[in-house]
N, CA, C and O atoms as a printed pandas DataFrame, in Angstrom:
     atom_number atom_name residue_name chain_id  residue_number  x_coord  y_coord  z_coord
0              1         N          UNK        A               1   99.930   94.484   80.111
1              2        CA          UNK        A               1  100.372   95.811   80.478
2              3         C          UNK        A               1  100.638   95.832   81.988
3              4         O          UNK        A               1  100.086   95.173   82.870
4              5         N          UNK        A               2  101.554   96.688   82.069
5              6        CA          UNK        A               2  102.023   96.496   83.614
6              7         C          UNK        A               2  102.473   98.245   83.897
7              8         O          UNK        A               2  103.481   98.771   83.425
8              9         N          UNK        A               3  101.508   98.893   84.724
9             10        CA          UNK        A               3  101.821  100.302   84.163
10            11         C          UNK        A               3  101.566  100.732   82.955
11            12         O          UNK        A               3  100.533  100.629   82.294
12            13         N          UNK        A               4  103.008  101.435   82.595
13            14        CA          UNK        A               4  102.482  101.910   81.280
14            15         C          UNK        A               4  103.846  101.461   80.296
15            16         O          UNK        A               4  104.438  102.041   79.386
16            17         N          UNK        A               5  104.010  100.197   80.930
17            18        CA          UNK        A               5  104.640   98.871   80.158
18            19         C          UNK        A               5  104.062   97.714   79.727
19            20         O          UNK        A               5  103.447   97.001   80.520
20            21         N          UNK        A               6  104.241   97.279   77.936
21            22        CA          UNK        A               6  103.968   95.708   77.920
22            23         C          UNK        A               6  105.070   95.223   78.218
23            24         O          UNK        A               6  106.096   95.856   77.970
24            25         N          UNK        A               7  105.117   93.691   78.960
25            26        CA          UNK        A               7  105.822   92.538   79.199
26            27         C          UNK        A               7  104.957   91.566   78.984
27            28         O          UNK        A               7  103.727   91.529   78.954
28            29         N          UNK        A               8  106.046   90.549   78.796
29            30        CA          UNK        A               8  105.617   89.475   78.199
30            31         C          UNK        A               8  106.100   88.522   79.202
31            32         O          UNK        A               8  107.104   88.752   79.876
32            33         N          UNK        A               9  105.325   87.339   79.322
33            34        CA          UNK        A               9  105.965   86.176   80.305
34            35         C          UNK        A               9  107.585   85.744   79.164
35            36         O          UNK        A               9  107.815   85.800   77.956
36            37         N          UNK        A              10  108.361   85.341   80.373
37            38        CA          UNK        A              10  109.378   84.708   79.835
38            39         C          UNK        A              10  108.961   83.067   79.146
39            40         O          UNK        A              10  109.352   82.788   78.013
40            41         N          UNK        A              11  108.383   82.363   79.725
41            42        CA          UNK        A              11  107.979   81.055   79.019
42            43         C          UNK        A              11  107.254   81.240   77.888
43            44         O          UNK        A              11  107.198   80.301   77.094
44            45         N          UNK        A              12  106.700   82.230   77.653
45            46        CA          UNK        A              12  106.313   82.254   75.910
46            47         C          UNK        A              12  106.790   82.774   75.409
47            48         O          UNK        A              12  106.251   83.086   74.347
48            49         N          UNK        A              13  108.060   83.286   75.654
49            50        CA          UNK        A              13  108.744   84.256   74.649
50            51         C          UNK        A              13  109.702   83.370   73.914
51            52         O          UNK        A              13  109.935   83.404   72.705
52            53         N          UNK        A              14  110.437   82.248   75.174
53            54        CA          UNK        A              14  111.053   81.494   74.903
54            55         C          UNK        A              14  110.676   80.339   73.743
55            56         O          UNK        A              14  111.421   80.000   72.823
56            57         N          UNK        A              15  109.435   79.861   73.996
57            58        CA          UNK        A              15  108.446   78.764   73.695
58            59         C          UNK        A              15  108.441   79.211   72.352
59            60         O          UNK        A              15  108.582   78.175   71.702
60            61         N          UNK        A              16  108.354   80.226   71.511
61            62        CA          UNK        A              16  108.222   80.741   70.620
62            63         C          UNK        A              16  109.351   80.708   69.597
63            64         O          UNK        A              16  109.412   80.250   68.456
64            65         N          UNK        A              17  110.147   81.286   70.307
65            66        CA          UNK        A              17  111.590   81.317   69.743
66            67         C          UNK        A              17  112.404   79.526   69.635
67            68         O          UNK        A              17  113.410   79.495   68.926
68            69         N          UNK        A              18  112.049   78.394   70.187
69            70        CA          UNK        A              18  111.932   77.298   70.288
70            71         C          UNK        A              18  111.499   76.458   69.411
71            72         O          UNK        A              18  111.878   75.291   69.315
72            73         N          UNK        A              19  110.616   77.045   68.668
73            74        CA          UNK        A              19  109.630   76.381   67.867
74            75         C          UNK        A              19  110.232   75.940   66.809
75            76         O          UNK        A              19  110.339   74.720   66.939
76            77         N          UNK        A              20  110.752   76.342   65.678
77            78        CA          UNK        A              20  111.459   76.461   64.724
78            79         C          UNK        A              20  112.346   75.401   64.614
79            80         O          UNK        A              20  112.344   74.596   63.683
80            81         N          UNK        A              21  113.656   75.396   66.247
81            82        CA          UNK        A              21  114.360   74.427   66.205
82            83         C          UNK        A              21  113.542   72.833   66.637
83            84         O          UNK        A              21  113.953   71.700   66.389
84            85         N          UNK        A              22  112.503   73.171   67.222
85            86        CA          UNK        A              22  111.427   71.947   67.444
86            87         C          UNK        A              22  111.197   71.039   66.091
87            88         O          UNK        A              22  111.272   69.824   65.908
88            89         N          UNK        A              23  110.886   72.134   65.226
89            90        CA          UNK        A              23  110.450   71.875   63.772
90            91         C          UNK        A              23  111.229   70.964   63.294
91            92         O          UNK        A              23  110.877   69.829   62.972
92            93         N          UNK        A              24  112.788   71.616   63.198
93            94        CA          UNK        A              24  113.194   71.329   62.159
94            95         C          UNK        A              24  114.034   69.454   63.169
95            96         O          UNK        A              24  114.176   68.409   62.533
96            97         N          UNK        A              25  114.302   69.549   64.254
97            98        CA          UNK        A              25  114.537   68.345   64.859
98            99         C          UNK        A              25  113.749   67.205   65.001
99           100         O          UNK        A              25  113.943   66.105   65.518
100          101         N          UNK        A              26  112.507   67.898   64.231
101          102        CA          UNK        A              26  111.177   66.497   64.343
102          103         C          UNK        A              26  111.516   66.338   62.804
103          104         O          UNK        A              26  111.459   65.161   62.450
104          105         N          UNK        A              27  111.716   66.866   62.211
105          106        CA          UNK        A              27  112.077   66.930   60.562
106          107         C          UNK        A              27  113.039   65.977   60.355
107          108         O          UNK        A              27  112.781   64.937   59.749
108          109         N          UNK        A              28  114.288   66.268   60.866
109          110        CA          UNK        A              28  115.486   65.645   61.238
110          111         C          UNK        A              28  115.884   64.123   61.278
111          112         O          UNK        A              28  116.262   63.264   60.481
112          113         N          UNK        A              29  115.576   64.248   62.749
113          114        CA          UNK        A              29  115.500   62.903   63.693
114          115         C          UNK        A              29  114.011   62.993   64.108
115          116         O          UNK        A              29  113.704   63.895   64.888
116          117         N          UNK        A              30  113.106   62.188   63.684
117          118        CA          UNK        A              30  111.818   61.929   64.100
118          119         C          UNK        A              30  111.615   60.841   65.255
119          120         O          UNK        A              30  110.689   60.815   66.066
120          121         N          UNK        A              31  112.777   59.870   65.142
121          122        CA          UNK        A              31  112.721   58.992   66.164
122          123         C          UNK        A              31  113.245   59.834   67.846
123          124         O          UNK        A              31  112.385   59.823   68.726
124          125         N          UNK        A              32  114.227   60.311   68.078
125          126        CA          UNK        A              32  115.092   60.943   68.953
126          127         C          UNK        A              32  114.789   62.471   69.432
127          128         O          UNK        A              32  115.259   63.036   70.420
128          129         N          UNK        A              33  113.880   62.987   68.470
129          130        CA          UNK        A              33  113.971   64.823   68.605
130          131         C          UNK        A              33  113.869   65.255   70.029
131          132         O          UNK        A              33  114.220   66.399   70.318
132          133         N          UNK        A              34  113.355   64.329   71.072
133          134        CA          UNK        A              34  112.808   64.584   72.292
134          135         C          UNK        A              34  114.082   64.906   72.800
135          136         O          UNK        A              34  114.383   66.039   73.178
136          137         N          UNK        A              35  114.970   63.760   72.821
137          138        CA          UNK        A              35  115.924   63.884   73.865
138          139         C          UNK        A              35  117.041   64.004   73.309
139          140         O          UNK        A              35  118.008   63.325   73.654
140          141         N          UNK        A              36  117.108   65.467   71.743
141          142        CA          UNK        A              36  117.788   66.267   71.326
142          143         C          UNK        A              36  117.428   67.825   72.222
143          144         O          UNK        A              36  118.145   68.653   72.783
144          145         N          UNK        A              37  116.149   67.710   72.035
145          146        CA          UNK        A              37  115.945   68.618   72.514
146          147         C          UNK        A              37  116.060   68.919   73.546
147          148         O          UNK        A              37  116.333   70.094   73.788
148          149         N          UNK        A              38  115.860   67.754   74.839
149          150        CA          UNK        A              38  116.244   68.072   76.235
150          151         C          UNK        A              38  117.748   68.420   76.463
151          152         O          UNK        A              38  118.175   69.238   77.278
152          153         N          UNK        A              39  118.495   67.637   75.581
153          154        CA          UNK        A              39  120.226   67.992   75.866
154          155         C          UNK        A              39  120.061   69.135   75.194
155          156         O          UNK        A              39  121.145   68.848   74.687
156          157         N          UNK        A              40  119.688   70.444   74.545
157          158        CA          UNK        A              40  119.723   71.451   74.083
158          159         C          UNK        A              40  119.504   72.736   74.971
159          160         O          UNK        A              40  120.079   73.824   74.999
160          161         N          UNK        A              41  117.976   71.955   76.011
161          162        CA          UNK        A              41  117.767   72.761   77.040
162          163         C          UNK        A              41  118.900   72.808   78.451
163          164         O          UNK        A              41  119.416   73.711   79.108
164          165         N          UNK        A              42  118.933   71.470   78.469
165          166        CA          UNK        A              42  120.568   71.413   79.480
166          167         C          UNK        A              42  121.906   71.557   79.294
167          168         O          UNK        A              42  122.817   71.271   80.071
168          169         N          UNK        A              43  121.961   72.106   78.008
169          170        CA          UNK        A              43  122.801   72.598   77.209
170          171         C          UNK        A              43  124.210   71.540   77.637
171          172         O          UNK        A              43  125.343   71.698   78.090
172          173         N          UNK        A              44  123.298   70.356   77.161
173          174        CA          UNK        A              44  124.429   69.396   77.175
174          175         C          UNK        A              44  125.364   68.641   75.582
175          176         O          UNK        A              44  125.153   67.632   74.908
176          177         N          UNK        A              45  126.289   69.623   75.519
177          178        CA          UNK        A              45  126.625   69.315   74.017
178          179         C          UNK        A              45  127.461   67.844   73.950
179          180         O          UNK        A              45  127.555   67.345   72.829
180          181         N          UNK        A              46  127.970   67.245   74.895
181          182        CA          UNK        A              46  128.114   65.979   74.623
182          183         C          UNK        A              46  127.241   65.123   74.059
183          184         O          UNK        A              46  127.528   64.467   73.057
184          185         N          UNK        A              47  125.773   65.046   74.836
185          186        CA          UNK        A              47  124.930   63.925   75.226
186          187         C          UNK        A              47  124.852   63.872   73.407
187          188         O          UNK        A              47  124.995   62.998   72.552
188          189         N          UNK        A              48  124.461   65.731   73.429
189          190        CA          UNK        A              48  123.443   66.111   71.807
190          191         C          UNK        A              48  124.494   65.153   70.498
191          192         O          UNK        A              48  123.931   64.459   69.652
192          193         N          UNK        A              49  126.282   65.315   70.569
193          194        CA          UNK        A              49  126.936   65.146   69.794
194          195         C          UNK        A              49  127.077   63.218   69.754
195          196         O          UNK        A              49  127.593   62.643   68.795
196          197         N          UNK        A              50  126.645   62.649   70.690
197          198        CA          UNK        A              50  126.560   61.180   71.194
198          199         C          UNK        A              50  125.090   60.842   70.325
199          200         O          UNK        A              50  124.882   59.670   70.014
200          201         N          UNK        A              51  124.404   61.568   70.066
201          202        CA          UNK        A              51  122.835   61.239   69.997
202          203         C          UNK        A              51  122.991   60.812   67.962
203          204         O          UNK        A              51  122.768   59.891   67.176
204          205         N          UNK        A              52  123.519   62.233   67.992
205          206        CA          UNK        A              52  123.384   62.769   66.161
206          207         C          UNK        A              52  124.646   61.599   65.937
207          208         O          UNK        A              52  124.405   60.722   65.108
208          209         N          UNK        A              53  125.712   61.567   66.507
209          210        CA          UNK        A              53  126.375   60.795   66.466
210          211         C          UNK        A              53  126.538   59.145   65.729
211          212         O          UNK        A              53  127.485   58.675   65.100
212          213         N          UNK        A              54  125.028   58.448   66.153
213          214        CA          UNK        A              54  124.198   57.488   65.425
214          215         C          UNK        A              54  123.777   56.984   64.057
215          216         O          UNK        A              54  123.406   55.939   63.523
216          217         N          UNK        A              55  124.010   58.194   63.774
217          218        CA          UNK        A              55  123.715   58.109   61.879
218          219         C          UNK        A              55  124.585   57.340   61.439
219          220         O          UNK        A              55  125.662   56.965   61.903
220          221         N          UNK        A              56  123.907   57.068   60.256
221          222        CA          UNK        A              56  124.821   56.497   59.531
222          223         C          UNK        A              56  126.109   57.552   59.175
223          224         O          UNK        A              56  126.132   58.694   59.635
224          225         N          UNK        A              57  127.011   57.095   58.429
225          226        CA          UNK        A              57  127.994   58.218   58.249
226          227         C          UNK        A              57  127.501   58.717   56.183
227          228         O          UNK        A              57  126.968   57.672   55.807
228          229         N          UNK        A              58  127.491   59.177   55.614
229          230        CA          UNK        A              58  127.951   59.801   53.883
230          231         C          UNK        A              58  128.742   59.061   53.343
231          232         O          UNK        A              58  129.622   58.681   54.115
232          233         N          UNK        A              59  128.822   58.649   52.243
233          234        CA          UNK        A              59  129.347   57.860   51.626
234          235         C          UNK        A              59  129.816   59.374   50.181
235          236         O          UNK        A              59  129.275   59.705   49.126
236          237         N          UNK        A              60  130.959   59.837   50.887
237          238        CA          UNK        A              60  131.395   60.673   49.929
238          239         C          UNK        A              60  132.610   60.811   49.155
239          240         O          UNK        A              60  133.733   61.054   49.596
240          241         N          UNK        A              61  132.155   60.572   47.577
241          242        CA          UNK        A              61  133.309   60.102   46.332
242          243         C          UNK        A              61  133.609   61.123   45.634
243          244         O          UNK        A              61  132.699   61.667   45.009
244          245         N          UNK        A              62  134.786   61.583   45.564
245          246        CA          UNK        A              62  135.396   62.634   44.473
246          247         C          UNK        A              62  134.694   62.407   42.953
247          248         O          UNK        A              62  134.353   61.365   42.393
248          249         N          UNK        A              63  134.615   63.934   42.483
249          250        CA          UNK        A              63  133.463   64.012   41.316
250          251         C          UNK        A              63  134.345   62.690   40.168
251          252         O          UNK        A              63  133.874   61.707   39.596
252          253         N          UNK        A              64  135.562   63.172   40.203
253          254        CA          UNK        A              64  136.691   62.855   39.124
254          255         C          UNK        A              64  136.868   61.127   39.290
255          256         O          UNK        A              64  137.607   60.493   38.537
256          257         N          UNK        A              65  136.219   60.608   40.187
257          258        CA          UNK        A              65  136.103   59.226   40.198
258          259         C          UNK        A              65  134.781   58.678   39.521
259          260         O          UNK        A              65  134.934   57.909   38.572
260          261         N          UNK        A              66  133.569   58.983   39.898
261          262        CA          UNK        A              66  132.609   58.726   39.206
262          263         C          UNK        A              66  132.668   59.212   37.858
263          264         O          UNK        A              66  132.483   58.259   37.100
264          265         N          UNK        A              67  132.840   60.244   37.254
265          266        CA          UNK        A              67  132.472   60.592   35.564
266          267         C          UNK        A              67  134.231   61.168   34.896
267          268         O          UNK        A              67  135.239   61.432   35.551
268          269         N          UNK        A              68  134.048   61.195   33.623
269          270        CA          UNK        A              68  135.132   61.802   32.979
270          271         C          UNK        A              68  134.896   62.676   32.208
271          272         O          UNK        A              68  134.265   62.596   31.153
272          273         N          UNK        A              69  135.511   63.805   32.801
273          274        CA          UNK        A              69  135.304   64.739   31.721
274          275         C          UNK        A              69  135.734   65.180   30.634
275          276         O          UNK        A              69  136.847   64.869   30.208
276          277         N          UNK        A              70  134.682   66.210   29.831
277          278        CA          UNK        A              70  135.051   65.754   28.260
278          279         C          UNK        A              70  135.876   66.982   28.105
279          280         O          UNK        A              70  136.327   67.113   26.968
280          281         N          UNK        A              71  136.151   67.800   28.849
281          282        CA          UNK        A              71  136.949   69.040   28.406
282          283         C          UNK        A              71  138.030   69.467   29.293
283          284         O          UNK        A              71  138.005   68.913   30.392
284          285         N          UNK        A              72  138.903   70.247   29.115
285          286        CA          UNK        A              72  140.309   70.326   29.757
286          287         C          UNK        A              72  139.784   71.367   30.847
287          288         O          UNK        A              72  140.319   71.201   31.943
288          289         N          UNK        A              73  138.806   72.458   30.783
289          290        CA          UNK        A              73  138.165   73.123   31.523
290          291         C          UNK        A              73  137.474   72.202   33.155
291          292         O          UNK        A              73  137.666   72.304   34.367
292          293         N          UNK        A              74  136.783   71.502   32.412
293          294        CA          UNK        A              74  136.116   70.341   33.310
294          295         C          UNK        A              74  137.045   69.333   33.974
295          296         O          UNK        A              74  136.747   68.925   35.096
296          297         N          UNK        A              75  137.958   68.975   33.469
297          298        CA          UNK        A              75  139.295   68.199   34.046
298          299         C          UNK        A              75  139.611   68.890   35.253
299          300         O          UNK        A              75  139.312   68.435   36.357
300          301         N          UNK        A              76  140.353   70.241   35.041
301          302        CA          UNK        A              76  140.599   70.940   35.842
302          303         C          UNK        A              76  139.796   71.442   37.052
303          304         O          UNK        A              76  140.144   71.718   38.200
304          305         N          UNK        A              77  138.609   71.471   36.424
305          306        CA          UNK        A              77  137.005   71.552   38.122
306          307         C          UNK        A              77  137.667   70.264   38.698
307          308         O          UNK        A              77  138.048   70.038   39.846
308          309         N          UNK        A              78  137.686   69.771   37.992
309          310        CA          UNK        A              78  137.537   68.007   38.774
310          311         C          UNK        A              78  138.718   67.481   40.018
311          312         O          UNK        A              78  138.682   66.717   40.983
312          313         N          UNK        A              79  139.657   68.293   39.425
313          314        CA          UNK        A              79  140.781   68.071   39.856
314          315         C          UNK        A              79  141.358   68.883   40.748
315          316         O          UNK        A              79  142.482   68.760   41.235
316          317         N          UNK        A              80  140.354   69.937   41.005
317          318        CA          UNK        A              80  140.532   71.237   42.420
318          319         C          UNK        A              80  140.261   70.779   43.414
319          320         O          UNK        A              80  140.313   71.455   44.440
């Protein structure tokens, strides 16, 4: 209380609101999250897009190549 105001420090308000994306970048990248997170605070979107960048890439195949479908309905999903 400050007067007949609450305030809050800015470093825990922040710290708080932080957390979450902390979470989910240790979730993520467990090896790297550190110095995701520092390019996040220096709001350096190169370094961050260089970092994630690393992965492997998806190996992604149209449905209509793997299976065949048995109905003209399902053909047509396949083929959108």
């Amino acid at each position: 209380m400050l007067g007949k105001k609450r305030v809050a420090y800015r470093f825990l308000v922040e710290m708080e609101l932080d957390k979450k994306l902390l979470q989910d970048l240790k979730n993520k990248y467990p090896n790297k999250w550190e110095e995701l997170y520092r390019c996040y605070q220096d709001n350096d979107r190169l370094g961050y897009l260089l970092l994630i960048d690393d992965e492997p890439a998806l190996d992604f195949r149209p449905l209509a190549r793997q299976a065949k479908p048995k109905s003209q309905l399902s053909q047509a999903f396949a083929d959108s």
